[in-house]
PDB file of C-alpha atoms in Angstrom:
ATOM      1  CA  MET A   4      25.037  -2.428  -8.602  1.00 93.00           C
ATOM      2  CA  LYS A   5      22.321   0.895  -8.595  1.00 96.00           C
ATOM      3  CA  ALA A   6      22.202   3.631  -6.077  1.00 97.00           C
ATOM      4  CA  ILE A   7      19.061   5.694  -5.744  1.00 98.00           C
ATOM      5  CA  VAL A   8      19.256   9.062  -4.062  1.00 98.00           C
ATOM      6  CA  THR A   9      15.991  10.419  -3.127  1.00 98.00           C
ATOM      7  CA  VAL A  10      16.096  14.218  -2.775  1.00 98.00           C
ATOM      8  CA  THR A  11      13.236  15.820  -0.775  1.00 98.00           C
ATOM      9  CA  LEU A  12      12.608  19.532   0.190  1.00 98.00           C
ATOM     10  CA  LYS A  13      12.670  19.959   4.215  1.00 98.00           C
ATOM     11  CA  PRO A  14       8.860  20.016   5.637  1.00 96.00           C
ATOM     12  CA  SER A  15       9.378  23.567   6.535  1.00 97.00           C
ATOM     13  CA  ILE A  16      10.385  24.520   3.043  1.00 97.00           C
ATOM     14  CA  LEU A  17       7.754  25.744   0.892  1.00 97.00           C
ATOM     15  CA  ASP A  18       6.994  23.869  -2.313  1.00 98.00           C
ATOM     16  CA  PRO A  19       4.937  25.989  -4.887  1.00 97.00           C
ATOM     17  CA  GLN A  20       5.243  23.295  -7.729  1.00 97.00           C
ATOM     18  CA  GLY A  21       3.885  20.906  -5.371  1.00 98.00           C
ATOM     19  CA  GLU A  22       1.177  23.376  -4.404  1.00 98.00           C
ATOM     20  CA  ALA A  23       0.366  23.428  -8.138  1.00 98.00           C
ATOM     21  CA  VAL A  24       0.230  19.687  -8.662  1.00 98.00           C
ATOM     22  CA  LEU A  25      -2.280  19.708  -5.503  1.00 98.00           C
ATOM     23  CA  HIS A  26      -4.791  21.946  -7.240  1.00 98.00           C
ATOM     24  CA  ALA A  27      -4.458  20.053 -10.569  1.00 97.00           C
ATOM     25  CA  VAL A  28      -4.952  16.661  -8.931  1.00 97.00           C
ATOM     26  CA  GLN A  29      -8.133  17.989  -6.843  1.00 97.00           C
ATOM     27  CA  GLY A  30      -9.333  19.365 -10.133  1.00 95.00           C
ATOM     28  CA  MET A  31      -9.388  16.084 -11.426  1.00 93.00           C
ATOM     29  CA  GLY A  32     -11.408  14.909  -8.784  1.00 91.00           C
ATOM     30  CA  LEU A  33      -8.950  13.241  -6.318  1.00 95.00           C
ATOM     31  CA  LYS A  34     -10.266  15.615  -3.436  1.00 95.00           C
ATOM     32  CA  GLU A  35      -8.584  13.043  -0.811  1.00 96.00           C
ATOM     33  CA  VAL A  36      -5.385  14.169  -1.919  1.00 97.00           C
ATOM     34  CA  LYS A  37      -4.411  16.843   0.836  1.00 97.00           C
ATOM     35  CA  SER A  38      -0.751  17.719  -0.117  1.00 97.00           C
ATOM     36  CA  VAL A  39       1.637  17.288  -2.791  1.00 98.00           C
ATOM     37  CA  ARG A  40       5.419  17.538  -2.264  1.00 98.00           C
ATOM     38  CA  ILE A  41       7.709  17.105  -4.897  1.00 98.00           C
ATOM     39  CA  GLY A  42      11.419  16.048  -5.142  1.00 98.00           C
ATOM     40  CA  LYS A  43      14.414  14.235  -7.297  1.00 98.00           C
ATOM     41  CA  HIS A  44      14.784  10.524  -8.024  1.00 98.00           C
ATOM     42  CA  ILE A  45      18.333  10.367  -8.851  1.00 98.00           C
ATOM     43  CA  GLU A  46      19.636   6.721 -10.391  1.00 98.00           C
ATOM     44  CA  LEU A  47      23.379   6.026 -10.733  1.00 98.00           C
ATOM     45  CA  GLU A  48      24.582   2.995 -12.440  1.00 97.00           C
ATOM     46  CA  ILE A  49      28.040   1.914 -10.625  1.00 97.00           C
ATOM     47  CA  GLN A  50      30.558  -1.057 -11.717  1.00 95.00           C
ATOM     48  CA  GLY A  51      33.293  -1.919  -9.738  1.00 90.00           C
ATOM     49  CA  GLY A  52      34.642  -0.920  -6.150  1.00 88.00           C
ATOM     50  CA  ASP A  53      34.341  -1.534  -2.834  1.00 91.00           C
ATOM     51  CA  GLU A  54      30.913  -1.263  -1.463  1.00 91.00           C
ATOM     52  CA  THR A  55      31.643  -0.060   1.992  1.00 93.00           C
ATOM     53  CA  THR A  56      33.990   3.010   0.437  1.00 94.00           C
ATOM     54  CA  LEU A  57      31.533   3.482  -2.499  1.00 95.00           C
ATOM     55  CA  LYS A  58      28.843   3.964   0.283  1.00 95.00           C
ATOM     56  CA  LYS A  59      30.777   6.847   2.166  1.00 96.00           C
ATOM     57  CA  LYS A  60      31.672   8.485  -0.992  1.00 96.00           C
ATOM     58  CA  LEU A  61      27.887   8.656  -2.133  1.00 97.00           C
ATOM     59  CA  GLU A  62      26.935   9.752   1.020  1.00 97.00           C
ATOM     60  CA  GLN A  63      29.117  12.618   0.912  1.00 96.00           C
ATOM     61  CA  ILE A  64      28.241  13.286  -2.804  1.00 96.00           C
ATOM     62  CA  SER A  65      24.525  13.015  -2.122  1.00 97.00           C
ATOM     63  CA  GLY A  66      24.988  15.638   0.563  1.00 96.00           C
ATOM     64  CA  GLU A  67      27.378  18.098  -0.928  1.00 95.00           C
ATOM     65  CA  LEU A  68      26.459  17.838  -4.929  1.00 96.00           C
ATOM     66  CA  LEU A  69      22.992  16.153  -5.444  1.00 97.00           C
ATOM     67  CA  SER A  70      21.276  17.604  -2.403  1.00 97.00           C
ATOM     68  CA  ASN A  71      21.104  21.518  -1.042  1.00 97.00           C
ATOM     69  CA  PRO A  72      21.595  20.866   2.871  1.00 96.00           C
ATOM     70  CA  VAL A  73      20.037  24.028   3.999  1.00 97.00           C
ATOM     71  CA  MET A  74      16.593  23.354   2.036  1.00 97.00           C
ATOM     72  CA  GLU A  75      16.674  19.500   1.713  1.00 98.00           C
ATOM     73  CA  ASN A  76      16.891  15.759   2.959  1.00 98.00           C
ATOM     74  CA  PHE A  77      18.209  12.538   0.981  1.00 98.00           C
ATOM     75  CA  HIS A  78      18.155   9.418   1.260  1.00 98.00           C
ATOM     76  CA  LEU A  79      20.848   7.093  -0.323  1.00 97.00           C
ATOM     77  CA  ASP A  80      19.280   3.384  -1.086  1.00 97.00           C
ATOM     78  CA  LEU A  81      21.985   1.080  -2.740  1.00 95.00           C
ATOM     79  CA  ARG A  82      21.053  -1.822  -4.586  1.00 92.00           C
ATOM     80  CA  THR A  83      23.316  -4.714  -5.092  1.00 85.00           C
ATOM     81  CA  GLY A  84      22.459  -6.727  -8.333  1.00 69.00           C
ATOM     82  CA  GLY A  85      19.928  -4.424  -9.826  1.00 47.00           C
TER      83      GLY A  85
ATOM     84  CA  MET B  21      -2.104   7.148   3.734  1.00 93.00           C
ATOM     85  CA  LYS B  22       0.693   8.042   1.269  1.00 96.00           C
ATOM     86  CA  ALA B  23       1.429   7.567  -2.342  1.00 97.00           C
ATOM     87  CA  ILE B  24       4.811   8.075  -3.900  1.00 98.00           C
ATOM     88  CA  VAL B  25       5.103   8.566  -7.719  1.00 98.00           C
ATOM     89  CA  THR B  26       8.191   7.929  -9.285  1.00 98.00           C
ATOM     90  CA  VAL B  27       8.528   9.436 -12.866  1.00 98.00           C
ATOM     91  CA  THR B  28      11.744   8.512 -14.978  1.00 98.00           C
ATOM     92  CA  LEU B  29      12.756   9.105 -18.464  1.00 98.00           C
ATOM     93  CA  LYS B  30      12.359   6.193 -20.737  1.00 98.00           C
ATOM     94  CA  PRO B  31      15.609   4.087 -21.342  1.00 96.00           C
ATOM     95  CA  SER B  32      15.841   5.676 -24.966  1.00 97.00           C
ATOM     96  CA  ILE B  33      15.362   9.442 -23.949  1.00 97.00           C
ATOM     97  CA  LEU B  34      18.647  11.527 -23.409  1.00 97.00           C
ATOM     98  CA  ASP B  35      19.175  12.701 -20.204  1.00 98.00           C
ATOM     99  CA  PRO B  36      21.356  16.129 -20.789  1.00 97.00           C
ATOM    100  CA  GLN B  37      21.054  17.084 -16.834  1.00 97.00           C
ATOM    101  CA  GLY B  38      21.793  13.286 -15.912  1.00 98.00           C
ATOM    102  CA  GLU B  39      25.136  13.465 -17.756  1.00 98.00           C
ATOM    103  CA  ALA B  40      25.992  16.984 -16.129  1.00 98.00           C
ATOM    104  CA  VAL B  41      25.528  15.490 -12.970  1.00 98.00           C
ATOM    105  CA  LEU B  42      27.605  12.242 -14.010  1.00 98.00           C
ATOM    106  CA  HIS B  43      30.446  14.533 -14.854  1.00 98.00           C
ATOM    107  CA  ALA B  44      30.424  16.367 -11.724  1.00 97.00           C
ATOM    108  CA  VAL B  45      30.167  12.815  -9.735  1.00 97.00           C
ATOM    109  CA  GLN B  46      33.254  11.507 -11.634  1.00 97.00           C
ATOM    110  CA  GLY B  47      34.956  14.809 -10.998  1.00 95.00           C
ATOM    111  CA  MET B  48      34.643  14.269  -7.237  1.00 93.00           C
ATOM    112  CA  GLY B  49      36.503  11.182  -7.555  1.00 92.00           C
ATOM    113  CA  LEU B  50      33.597   8.405  -7.939  1.00 95.00           C
ATOM    114  CA  LYS B  51      34.820   6.963 -11.283  1.00 95.00           C
ATOM    115  CA  GLU B  52      33.064   4.003 -10.705  1.00 96.00           C
ATOM    116  CA  VAL B  53      29.688   5.769 -11.603  1.00 97.00           C
ATOM    117  CA  LYS B  54      29.023   4.758 -15.184  1.00 97.00           C
ATOM    118  CA  SER B  55      25.732   6.660 -15.480  1.00 97.00           C
ATOM    119  CA  VAL B  56      23.150   8.962 -13.904  1.00 98.00           C
ATOM    120  CA  ARG B  57      19.503   9.601 -14.936  1.00 98.00           C
ATOM    121  CA  ILE B  58      17.479  12.185 -13.436  1.00 98.00           C
ATOM    122  CA  GLY B  59      13.642  11.686 -12.411  1.00 98.00           C
ATOM    123  CA  LYS B  60      10.979  12.921 -10.130  1.00 98.00           C
ATOM    124  CA  HIS B  61       9.891  11.978  -6.742  1.00 98.00           C
ATOM    125  CA  ILE B  62       6.327  12.930  -6.254  1.00 98.00           C
ATOM    126  CA  GLU B  63       4.623  12.350  -2.554  1.00 98.00           C
ATOM    127  CA  LEU B  64       0.811  12.858  -2.115  1.00 98.00           C
ATOM    128  CA  GLU B  65      -0.690  12.587   1.182  1.00 97.00           C
ATOM    129  CA  ILE B  66      -4.271  10.970   1.350  1.00 97.00           C
ATOM    130  CA  GLN B  67      -6.876  11.152   3.881  1.00 95.00           C
ATOM    131  CA  GLY B  68     -10.056   9.263   3.625  1.00 90.00           C
ATOM    132  CA  GLY B  69     -11.752   7.506   0.459  1.00 88.00           C
ATOM    133  CA  ASP B  70     -11.672   3.493  -0.802  1.00 91.00           C
ATOM    134  CA  GLU B  71      -8.201   2.156  -1.581  1.00 91.00           C
ATOM    135  CA  THR B  72      -9.352   0.153  -4.700  1.00 93.00           C
ATOM    136  CA  THR B  73     -10.775   3.503  -6.076  1.00 94.00           C
ATOM    137  CA  LEU B  74      -8.005   5.781  -4.919  1.00 95.00           C
ATOM    138  CA  LYS B  75      -5.582   3.381  -6.526  1.00 95.00           C
ATOM    139  CA  LYS B  76      -7.362   3.249 -10.008  1.00 96.00           C
ATOM    140  CA  LYS B  77      -7.577   7.529  -9.952  1.00 96.00           C
ATOM    141  CA  LEU B  78      -4.018   7.913  -8.916  1.00 97.00           C
ATOM    142  CA  GLU B  79      -2.803   5.537 -11.681  1.00 97.00           C
ATOM    143  CA  GLN B  80      -4.584   7.285 -13.875  1.00 96.00           C
ATOM    144  CA  ILE B  81      -3.669  11.003 -12.864  1.00 96.00           C
ATOM    145  CA  SER B  82       0.255   9.389 -12.698  1.00 97.00           C
ATOM    146  CA  GLY B  83      -0.066   8.613 -16.376  1.00 96.00           C
ATOM    147  CA  GLU B  84      -1.964  11.808 -17.390  1.00 95.00           C
ATOM    148  CA  LEU B  85      -0.783  14.855 -15.628  1.00 96.00           C
ATOM    149  CA  LEU B  86       2.427  13.518 -13.241  1.00 97.00           C
ATOM    150  CA  SER B  87       4.286  12.059 -16.313  1.00 97.00           C
ATOM    151  CA  ASN B  88       4.381  12.212 -19.812  1.00 97.00           C
ATOM    152  CA  PRO B  89       3.629   8.771 -21.488  1.00 96.00           C
ATOM    153  CA  VAL B  90       5.580   9.795 -24.701  1.00 97.00           C
ATOM    154  CA  MET B  91       9.021  10.001 -22.663  1.00 97.00           C
ATOM    155  CA  GLU B  92       8.288   9.068 -19.458  1.00 98.00           C
ATOM    156  CA  ASN B  93       7.423   5.938 -17.387  1.00 98.00           C
ATOM    157  CA  PHE B  94       5.890   6.130 -13.735  1.00 98.00           C
ATOM    158  CA  HIS B  95       6.006   3.628 -10.746  1.00 98.00           C
ATOM    159  CA  LEU B  96       2.974   4.351  -8.428  1.00 97.00           C
ATOM    160  CA  ASP B  97       3.550   3.196  -4.589  1.00 97.00           C
ATOM    161  CA  LEU B  98       0.648   3.557  -2.296  1.00 95.00           C
ATOM    162  CA  ARG B  99       1.623   3.031   1.641  1.00 92.00           C
ATOM    163  CA  THR B 100      -0.879   2.757   4.204  1.00 85.00           C
ATOM    164  CA  GLY B 101      -0.562   3.714   7.720  1.00 69.00           C
ATOM    165  CA  GLY B 102       2.431   5.806   6.753  1.00 47.00           C
TER     166      GLY B 102
END
């Protein structure tokens, strides 16, 4: 089983790295791009365990360890058989 | 329109940041997690433009600017109406 945790900055938080990428992207001719936000993509490979228990633990870890709840949101995606 | 570019390290490339997170996750009791790999999640907000042309340009930019083709793979996901 695979778990994908996507961590993104909350909309109210400034993203200077995204701003820098935005300017570079526009400089390469893509003027249609209006904003860029950069987050983290975390892939966890999981073996064994009960899915319901795992999901609960993964949500806890995503909120406490993988993301900073003051500044970031997270999205957990469990993929069985991947 | 939104474009999501996910940049991940190639499987042959070591990921020390992922290793550190793996140990932390296991230390929090999730022994079922066997590996962690960390990548980038890049969200681009797009206004206007022709979808086919945009897609071609975005693929070029994903490969040349947003990822390092020697060490990383990328996946481009275009979401209309998002």
